[in-house]
PDB file of C-alpha atoms in Angstrom:
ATOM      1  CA  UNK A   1      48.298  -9.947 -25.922  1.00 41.00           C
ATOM      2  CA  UNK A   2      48.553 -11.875 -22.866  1.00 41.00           C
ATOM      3  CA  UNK A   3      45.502 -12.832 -20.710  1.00 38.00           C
ATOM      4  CA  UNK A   4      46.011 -10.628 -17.894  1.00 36.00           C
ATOM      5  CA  UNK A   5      46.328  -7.676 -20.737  1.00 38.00           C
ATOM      6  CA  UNK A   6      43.264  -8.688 -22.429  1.00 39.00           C
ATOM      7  CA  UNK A   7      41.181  -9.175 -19.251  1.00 36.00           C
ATOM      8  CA  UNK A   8      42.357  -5.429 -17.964  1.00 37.00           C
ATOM      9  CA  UNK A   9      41.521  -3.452 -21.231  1.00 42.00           C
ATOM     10  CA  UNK A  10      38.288  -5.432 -21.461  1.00 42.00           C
ATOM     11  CA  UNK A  11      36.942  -4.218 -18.136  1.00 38.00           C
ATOM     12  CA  UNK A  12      38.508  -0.125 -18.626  1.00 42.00           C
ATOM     13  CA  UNK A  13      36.842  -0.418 -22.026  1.00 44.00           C
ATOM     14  CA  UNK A  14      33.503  -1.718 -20.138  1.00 41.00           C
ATOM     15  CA  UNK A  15      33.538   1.353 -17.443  1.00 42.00           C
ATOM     16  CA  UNK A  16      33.835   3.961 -20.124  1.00 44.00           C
ATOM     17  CA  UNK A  17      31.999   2.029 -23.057  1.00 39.00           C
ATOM     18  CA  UNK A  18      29.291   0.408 -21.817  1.00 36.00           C
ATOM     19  CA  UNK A  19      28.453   1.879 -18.002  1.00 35.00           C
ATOM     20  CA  UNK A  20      28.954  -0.291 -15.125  1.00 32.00           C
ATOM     21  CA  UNK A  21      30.013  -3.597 -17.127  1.00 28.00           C
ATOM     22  CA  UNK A  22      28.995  -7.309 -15.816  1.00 24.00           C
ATOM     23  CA  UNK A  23      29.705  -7.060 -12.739  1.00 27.00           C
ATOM     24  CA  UNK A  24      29.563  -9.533  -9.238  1.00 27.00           C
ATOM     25  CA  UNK A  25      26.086  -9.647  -7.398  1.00 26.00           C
ATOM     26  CA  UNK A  26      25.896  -6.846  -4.593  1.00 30.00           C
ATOM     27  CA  UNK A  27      29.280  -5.968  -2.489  1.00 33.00           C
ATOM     28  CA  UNK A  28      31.004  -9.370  -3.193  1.00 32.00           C
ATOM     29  CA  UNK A  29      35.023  -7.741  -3.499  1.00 35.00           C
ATOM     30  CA  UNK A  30      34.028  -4.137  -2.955  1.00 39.00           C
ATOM     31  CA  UNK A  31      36.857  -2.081  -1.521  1.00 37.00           C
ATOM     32  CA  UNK A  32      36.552   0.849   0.357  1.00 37.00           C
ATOM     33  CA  UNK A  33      35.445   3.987  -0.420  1.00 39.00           C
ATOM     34  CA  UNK A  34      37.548   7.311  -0.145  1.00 38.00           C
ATOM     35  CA  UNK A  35      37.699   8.835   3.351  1.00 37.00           C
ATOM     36  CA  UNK A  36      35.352  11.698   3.367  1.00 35.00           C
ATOM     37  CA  UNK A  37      37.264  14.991   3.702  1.00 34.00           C
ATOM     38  CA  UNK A  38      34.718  17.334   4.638  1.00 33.00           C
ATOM     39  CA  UNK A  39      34.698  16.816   8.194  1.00 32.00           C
ATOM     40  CA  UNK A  40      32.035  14.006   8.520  1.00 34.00           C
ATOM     41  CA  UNK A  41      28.351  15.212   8.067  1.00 37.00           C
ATOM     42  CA  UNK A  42      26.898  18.259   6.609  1.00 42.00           C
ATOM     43  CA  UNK A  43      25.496  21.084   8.290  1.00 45.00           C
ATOM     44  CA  UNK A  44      23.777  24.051   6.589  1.00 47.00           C
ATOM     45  CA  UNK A  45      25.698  26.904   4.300  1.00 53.00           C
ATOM     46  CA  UNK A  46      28.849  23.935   5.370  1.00 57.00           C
ATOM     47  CA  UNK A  47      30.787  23.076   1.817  1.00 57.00           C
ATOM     48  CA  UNK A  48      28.659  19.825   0.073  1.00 67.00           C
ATOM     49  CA  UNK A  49      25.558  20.800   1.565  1.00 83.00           C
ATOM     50  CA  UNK A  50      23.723  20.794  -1.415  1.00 93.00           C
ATOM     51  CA  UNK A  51      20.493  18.767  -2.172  1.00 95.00           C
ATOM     52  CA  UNK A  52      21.933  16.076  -4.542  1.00 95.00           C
ATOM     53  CA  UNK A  53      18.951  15.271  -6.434  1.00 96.00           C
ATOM     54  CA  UNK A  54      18.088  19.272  -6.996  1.00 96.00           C
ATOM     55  CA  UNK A  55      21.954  19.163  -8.167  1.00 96.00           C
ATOM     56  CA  UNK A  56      21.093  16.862 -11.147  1.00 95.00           C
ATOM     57  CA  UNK A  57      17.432  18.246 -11.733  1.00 95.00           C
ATOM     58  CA  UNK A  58      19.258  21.838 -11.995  1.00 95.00           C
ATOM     59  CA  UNK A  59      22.548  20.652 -14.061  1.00 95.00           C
ATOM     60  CA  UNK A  60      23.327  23.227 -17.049  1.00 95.00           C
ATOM     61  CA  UNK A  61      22.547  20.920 -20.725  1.00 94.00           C
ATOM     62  CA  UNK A  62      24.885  23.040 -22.459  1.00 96.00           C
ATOM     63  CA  UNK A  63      28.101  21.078 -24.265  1.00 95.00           C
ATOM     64  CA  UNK A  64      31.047  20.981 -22.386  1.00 96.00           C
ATOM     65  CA  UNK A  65      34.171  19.039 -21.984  1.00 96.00           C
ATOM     66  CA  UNK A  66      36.153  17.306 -19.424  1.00 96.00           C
ATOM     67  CA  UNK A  67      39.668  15.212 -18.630  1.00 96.00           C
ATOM     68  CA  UNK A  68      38.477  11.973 -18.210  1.00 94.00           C
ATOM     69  CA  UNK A  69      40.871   9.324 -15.971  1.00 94.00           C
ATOM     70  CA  UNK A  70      39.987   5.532 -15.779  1.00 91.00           C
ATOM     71  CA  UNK A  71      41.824   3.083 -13.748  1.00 92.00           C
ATOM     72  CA  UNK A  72      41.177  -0.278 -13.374  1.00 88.00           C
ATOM     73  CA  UNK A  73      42.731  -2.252 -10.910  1.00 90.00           C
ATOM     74  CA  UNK A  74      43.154  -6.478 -10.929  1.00 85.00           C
ATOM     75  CA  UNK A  75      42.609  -6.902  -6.872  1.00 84.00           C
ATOM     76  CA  UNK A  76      44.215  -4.101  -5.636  1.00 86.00           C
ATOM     77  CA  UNK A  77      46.973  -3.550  -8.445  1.00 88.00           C
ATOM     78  CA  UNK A  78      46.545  -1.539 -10.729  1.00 91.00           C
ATOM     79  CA  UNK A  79      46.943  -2.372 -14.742  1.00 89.00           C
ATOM     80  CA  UNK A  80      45.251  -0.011 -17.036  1.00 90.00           C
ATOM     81  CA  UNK A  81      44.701   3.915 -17.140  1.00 93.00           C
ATOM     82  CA  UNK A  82      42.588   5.146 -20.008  1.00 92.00           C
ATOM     83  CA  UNK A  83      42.456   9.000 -20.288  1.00 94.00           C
ATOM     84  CA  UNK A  84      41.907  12.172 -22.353  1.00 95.00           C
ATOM     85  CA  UNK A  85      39.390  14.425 -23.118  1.00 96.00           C
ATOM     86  CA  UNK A  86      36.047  14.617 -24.117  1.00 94.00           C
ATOM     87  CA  UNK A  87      32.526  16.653 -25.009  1.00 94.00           C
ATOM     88  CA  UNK A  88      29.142  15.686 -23.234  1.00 92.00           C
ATOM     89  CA  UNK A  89      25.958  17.360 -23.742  1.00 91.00           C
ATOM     90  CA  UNK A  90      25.995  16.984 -27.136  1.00 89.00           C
ATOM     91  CA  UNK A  91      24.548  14.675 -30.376  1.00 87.00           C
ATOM     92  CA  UNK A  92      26.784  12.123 -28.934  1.00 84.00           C
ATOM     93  CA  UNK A  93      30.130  11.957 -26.298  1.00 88.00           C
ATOM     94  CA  UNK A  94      33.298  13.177 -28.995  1.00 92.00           C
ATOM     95  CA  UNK A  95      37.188  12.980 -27.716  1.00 93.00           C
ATOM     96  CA  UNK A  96      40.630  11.406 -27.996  1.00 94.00           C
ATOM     97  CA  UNK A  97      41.201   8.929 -25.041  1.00 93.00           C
ATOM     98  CA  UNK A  98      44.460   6.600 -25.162  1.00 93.00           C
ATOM     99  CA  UNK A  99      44.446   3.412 -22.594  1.00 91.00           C
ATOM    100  CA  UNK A 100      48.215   2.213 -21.399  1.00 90.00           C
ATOM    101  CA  UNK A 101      48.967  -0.330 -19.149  1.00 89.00           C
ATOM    102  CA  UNK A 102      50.457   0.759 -15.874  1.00 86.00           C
ATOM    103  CA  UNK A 103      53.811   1.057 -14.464  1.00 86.00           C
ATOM    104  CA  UNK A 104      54.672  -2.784 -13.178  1.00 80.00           C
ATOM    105  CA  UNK A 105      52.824  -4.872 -15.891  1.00 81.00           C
ATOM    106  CA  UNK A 106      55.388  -7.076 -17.197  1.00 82.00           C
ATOM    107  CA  UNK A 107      57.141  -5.939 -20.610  1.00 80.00           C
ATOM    108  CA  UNK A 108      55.802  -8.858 -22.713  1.00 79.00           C
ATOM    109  CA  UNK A 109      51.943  -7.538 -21.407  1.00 80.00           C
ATOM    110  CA  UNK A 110      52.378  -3.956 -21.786  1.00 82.00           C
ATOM    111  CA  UNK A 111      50.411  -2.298 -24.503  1.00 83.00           C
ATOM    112  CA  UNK A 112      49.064   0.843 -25.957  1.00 88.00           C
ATOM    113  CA  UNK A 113      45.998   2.119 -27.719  1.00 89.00           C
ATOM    114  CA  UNK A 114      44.636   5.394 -28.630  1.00 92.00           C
ATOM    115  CA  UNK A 115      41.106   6.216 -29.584  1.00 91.00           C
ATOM    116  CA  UNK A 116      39.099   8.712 -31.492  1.00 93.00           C
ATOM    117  CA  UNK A 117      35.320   9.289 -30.814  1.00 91.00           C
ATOM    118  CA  UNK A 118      32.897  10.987 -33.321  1.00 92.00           C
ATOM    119  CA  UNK A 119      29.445  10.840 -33.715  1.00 89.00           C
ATOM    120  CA  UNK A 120      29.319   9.041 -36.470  1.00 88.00           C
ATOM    121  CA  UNK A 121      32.206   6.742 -35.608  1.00 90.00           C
ATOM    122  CA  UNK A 122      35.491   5.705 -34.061  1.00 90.00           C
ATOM    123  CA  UNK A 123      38.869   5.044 -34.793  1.00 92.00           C
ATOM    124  CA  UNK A 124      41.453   3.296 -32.402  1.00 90.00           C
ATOM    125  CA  UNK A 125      44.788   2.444 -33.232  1.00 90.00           C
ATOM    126  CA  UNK A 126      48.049   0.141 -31.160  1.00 87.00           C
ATOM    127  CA  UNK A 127      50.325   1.930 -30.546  1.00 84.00           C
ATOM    128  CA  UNK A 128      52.645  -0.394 -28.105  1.00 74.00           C
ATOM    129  CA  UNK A 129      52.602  -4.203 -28.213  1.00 62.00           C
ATOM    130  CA  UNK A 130      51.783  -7.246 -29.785  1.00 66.00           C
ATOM    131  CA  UNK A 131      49.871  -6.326 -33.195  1.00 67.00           C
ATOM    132  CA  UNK A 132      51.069  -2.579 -32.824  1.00 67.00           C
ATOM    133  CA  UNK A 133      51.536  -0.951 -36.500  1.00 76.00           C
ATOM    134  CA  UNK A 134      50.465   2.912 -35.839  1.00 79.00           C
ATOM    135  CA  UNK A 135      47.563   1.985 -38.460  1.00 88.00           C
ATOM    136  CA  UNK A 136      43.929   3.937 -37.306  1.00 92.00           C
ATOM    137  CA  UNK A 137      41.206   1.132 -37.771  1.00 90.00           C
ATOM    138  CA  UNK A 138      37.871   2.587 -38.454  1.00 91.00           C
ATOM    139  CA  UNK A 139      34.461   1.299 -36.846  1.00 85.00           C
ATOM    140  CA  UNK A 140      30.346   2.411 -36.797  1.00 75.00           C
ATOM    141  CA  UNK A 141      28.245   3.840 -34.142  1.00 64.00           C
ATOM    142  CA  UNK A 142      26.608   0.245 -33.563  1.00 56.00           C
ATOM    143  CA  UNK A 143      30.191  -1.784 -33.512  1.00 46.00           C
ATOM    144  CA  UNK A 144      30.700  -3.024 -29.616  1.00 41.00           C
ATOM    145  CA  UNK A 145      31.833  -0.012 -27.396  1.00 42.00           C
ATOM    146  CA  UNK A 146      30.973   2.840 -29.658  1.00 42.00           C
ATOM    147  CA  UNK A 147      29.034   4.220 -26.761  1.00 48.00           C
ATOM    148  CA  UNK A 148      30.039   6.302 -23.748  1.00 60.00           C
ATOM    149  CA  UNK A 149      28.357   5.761 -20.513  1.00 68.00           C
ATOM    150  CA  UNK A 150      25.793   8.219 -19.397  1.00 79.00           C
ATOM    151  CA  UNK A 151      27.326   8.839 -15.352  1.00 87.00           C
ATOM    152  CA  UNK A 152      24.396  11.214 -14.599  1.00 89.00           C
ATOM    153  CA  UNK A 153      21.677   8.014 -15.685  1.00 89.00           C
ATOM    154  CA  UNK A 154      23.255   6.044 -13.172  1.00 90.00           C
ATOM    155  CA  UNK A 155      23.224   8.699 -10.345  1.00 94.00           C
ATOM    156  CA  UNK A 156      19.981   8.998 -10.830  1.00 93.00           C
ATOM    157  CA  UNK A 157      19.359   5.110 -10.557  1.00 92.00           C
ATOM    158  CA  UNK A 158      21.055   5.154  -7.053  1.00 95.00           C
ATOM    159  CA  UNK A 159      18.814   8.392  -6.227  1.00 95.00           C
ATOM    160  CA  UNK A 160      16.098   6.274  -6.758  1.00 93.00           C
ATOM    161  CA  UNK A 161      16.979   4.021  -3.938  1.00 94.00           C
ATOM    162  CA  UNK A 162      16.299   6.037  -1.701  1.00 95.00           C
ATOM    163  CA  UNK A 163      17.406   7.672   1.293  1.00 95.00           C
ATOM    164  CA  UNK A 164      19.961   4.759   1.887  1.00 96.00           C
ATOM    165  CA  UNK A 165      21.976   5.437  -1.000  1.00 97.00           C
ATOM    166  CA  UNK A 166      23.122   9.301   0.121  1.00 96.00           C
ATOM    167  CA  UNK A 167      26.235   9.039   1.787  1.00 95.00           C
ATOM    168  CA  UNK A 168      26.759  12.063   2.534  1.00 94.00           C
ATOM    169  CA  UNK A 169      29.461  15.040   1.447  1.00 94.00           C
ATOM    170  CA  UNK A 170      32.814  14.604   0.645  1.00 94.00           C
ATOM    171  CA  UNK A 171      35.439  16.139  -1.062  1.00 94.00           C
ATOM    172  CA  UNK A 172      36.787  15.044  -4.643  1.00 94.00           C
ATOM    173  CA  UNK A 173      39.644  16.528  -6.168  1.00 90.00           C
ATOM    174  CA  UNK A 174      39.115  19.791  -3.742  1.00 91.00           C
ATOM    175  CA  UNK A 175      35.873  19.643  -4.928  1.00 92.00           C
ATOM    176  CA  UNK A 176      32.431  19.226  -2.102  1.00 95.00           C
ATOM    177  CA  UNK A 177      30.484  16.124  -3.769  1.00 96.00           C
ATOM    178  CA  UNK A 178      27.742  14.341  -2.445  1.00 96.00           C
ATOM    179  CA  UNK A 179      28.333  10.646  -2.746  1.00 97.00           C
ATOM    180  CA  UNK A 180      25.621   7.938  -3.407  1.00 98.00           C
ATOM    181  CA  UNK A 181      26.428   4.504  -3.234  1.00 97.00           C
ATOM    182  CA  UNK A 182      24.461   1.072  -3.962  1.00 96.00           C
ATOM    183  CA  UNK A 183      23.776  -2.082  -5.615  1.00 93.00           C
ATOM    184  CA  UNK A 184      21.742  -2.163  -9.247  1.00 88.00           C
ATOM    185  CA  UNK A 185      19.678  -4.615 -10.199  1.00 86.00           C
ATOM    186  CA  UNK A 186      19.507  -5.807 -14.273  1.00 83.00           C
ATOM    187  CA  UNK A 187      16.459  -4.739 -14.658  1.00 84.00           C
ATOM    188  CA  UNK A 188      17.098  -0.990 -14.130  1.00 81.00           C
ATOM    189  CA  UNK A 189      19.361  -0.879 -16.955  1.00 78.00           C
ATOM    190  CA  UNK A 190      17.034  -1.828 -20.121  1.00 78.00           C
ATOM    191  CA  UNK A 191      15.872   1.528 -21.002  1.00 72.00           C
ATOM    192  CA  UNK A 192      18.772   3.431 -19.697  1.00 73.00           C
ATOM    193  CA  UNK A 193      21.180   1.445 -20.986  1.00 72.00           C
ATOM    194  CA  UNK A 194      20.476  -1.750 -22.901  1.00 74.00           C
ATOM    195  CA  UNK A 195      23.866  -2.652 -24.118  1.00 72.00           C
ATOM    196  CA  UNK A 196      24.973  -3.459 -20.464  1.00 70.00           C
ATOM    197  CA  UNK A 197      21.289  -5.081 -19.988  1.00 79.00           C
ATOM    198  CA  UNK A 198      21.908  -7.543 -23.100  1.00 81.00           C
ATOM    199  CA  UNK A 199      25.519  -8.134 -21.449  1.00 73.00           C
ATOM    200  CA  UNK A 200      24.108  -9.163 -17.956  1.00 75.00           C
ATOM    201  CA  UNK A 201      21.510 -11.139 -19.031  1.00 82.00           C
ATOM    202  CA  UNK A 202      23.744 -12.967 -21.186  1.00 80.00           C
ATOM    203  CA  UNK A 203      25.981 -13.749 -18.502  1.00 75.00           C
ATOM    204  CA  UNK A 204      23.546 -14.028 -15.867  1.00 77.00           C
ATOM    205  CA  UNK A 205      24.649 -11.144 -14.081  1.00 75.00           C
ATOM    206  CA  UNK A 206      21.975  -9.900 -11.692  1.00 79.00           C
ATOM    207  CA  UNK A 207      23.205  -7.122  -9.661  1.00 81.00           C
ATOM    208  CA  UNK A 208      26.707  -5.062  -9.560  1.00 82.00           C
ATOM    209  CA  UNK A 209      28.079  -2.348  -6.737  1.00 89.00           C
ATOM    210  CA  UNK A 210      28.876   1.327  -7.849  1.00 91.00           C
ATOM    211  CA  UNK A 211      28.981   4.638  -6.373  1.00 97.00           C
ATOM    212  CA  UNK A 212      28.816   8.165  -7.594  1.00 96.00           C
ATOM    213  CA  UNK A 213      29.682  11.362  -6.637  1.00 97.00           C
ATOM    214  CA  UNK A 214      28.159  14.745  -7.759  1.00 97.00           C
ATOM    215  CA  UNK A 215      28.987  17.916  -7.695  1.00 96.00           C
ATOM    216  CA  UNK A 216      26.717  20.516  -7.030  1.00 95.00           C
ATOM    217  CA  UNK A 217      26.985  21.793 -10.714  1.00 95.00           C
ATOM    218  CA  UNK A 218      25.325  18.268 -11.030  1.00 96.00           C
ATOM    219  CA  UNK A 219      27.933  16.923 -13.095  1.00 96.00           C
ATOM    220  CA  UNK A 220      29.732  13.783 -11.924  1.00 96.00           C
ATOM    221  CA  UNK A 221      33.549  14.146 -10.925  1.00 96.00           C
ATOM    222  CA  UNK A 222      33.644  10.549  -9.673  1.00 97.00           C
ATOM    223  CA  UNK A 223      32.933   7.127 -10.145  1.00 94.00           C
ATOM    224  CA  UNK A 224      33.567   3.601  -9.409  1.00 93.00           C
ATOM    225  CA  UNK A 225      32.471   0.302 -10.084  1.00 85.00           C
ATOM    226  CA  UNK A 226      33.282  -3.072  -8.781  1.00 86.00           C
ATOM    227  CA  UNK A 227      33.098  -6.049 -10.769  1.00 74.00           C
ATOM    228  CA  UNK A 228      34.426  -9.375 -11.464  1.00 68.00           C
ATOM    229  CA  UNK A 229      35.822 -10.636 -15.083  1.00 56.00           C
ATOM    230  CA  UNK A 230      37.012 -13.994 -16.418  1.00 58.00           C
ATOM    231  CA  UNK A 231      36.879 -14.723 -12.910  1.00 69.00           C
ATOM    232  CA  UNK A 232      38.934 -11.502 -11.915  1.00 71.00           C
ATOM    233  CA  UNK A 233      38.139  -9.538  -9.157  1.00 78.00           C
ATOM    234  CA  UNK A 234      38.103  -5.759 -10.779  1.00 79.00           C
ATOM    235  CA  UNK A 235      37.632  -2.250  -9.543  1.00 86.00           C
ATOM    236  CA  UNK A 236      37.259   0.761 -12.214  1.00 86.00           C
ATOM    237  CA  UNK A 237      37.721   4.318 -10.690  1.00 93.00           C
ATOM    238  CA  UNK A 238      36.534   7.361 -13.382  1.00 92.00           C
ATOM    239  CA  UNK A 239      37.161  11.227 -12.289  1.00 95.00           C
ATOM    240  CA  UNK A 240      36.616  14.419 -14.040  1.00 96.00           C
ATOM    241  CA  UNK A 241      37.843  17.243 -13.838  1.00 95.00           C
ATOM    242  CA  UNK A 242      38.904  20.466 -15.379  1.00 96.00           C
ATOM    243  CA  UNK A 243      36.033  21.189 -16.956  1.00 96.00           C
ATOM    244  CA  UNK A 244      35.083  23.679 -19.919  1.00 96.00           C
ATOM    245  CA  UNK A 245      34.076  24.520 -23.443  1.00 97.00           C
ATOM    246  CA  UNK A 246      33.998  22.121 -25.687  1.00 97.00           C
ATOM    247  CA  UNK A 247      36.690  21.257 -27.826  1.00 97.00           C
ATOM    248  CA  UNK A 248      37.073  19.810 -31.761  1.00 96.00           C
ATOM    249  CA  UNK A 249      37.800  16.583 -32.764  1.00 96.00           C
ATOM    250  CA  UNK A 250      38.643  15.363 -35.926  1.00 95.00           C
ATOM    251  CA  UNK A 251      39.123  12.035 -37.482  1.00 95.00           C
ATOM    252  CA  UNK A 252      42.407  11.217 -38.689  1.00 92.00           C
ATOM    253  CA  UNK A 253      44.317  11.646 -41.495  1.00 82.00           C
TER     254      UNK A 253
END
């Protein structure tokens, strides 16, 4: 796999794996946000008027599922798009998600992978590429990226910013969201998630850039994260959608 390749997957593995990743300190490389849709500020009974933070307080814990997309762009092309679907709210986050490179990446760098995710373990296959046999490669709980990023944990981080961090309403997908938007420090993640702690202290990572959006079920429908890897600028872009009950997954034969 070339180093471009490896670079890409390494950071769309990081956004759904591990939460935000290592990223650059503060803005450094941020892109723009999406244009708000709503017609610029709320106003009561007005679509995305919700309170954000009673959103999340009031969110229903029963299991559900979702179709999960990930892009990750190098700069401002994109390279990788991880997606399938998957069960929250339960023991532990359960799907099938397959990452491809994107339409463009040169032949020699394209790839393929799919993934299964239990609770008790993964399996992840090639399925294009260098190394690609079809052959489903088994792996624990506690092997690197067995985990799925808790999305709510880290609106609730930005919540705790403070007013500054509530953008205001806009629409994802059709949907009304409220969007919150900031910079995270290390030391916010050790008990939410220590996995990406351990990962920016090792690399001396002190702050990273990401904003979420919430809908006012309180479930997240967007995401995005800017970040910088093997000296690659790097912007990861998660959205749910069609959500429902949840659905069985099986390892393989």
């Amino acid at each position: 796999m070339r180093p471009l390749v490896t670079v890409t997957a390494g950071v769309a593995a990081v956004v759904l794996l591990t939460g935000c990743g290592a990223g650059g300190a503060g803005d450094a490389g941020k892109a723009p946000a999406p244009a708000s849709t709503s017609g610029g500020s709320a106003t009561p009974g007005s679509p995305g008027s919700f309170d954000v933070a009673e959103a999340l307080r009031n969110a229903d814990p029963a299991p559900y599922s979702a179709e999960i997309t990930a892009e990750t762009y190098t700069g401002t092309t994109l390279t990788v798009v991880m997606s399938g679907r998957m069960n929250f709210n339960g023991p532990a986050p359960t799907g099938k998600l397959t990452l491809r490179t994107a339409d463009g990446v040169p032949e020699d760098q394209a790839f393929g992978s799919e993934t299964i995710l239990l609770e008790d373990a993964t399996y992840t296959r090639l399925l294009d590429g260098e190394g690609a046999d079809g052959e489903w490669q088994r792996a624990g709980l506690d092997s690197p990226g067995s985990g799925l990023a808790d999305y709510g944990a880290y609106a609730q981080m930005l919540l705790d910013l403070g007013p500054k961090a509530r953008k205001g309403p806009e629409k994802v997908g059709g949907v009304p969201a409220q969007r919150l938007s900031g910079t995270l420090g290390q030391e916010r993640l050790r008990t939410v998630d220590r996995r990406l702690y351990d990962r920016m202290r090792a690399t001396g990572t002190e702050d990273f850039a990401c904003d979420v959006w919430v809908a006012e079920s309180g479930r997240v429908v967007r995401f995005e994260q800017w970040l910088e890897m093997s000296g690659r600028p790097a912007r990861n872009v998660v959205t749910f959608e069609d959500f429902g009950e949840p659905v069985q997954v099986s390892a393989p034969e």
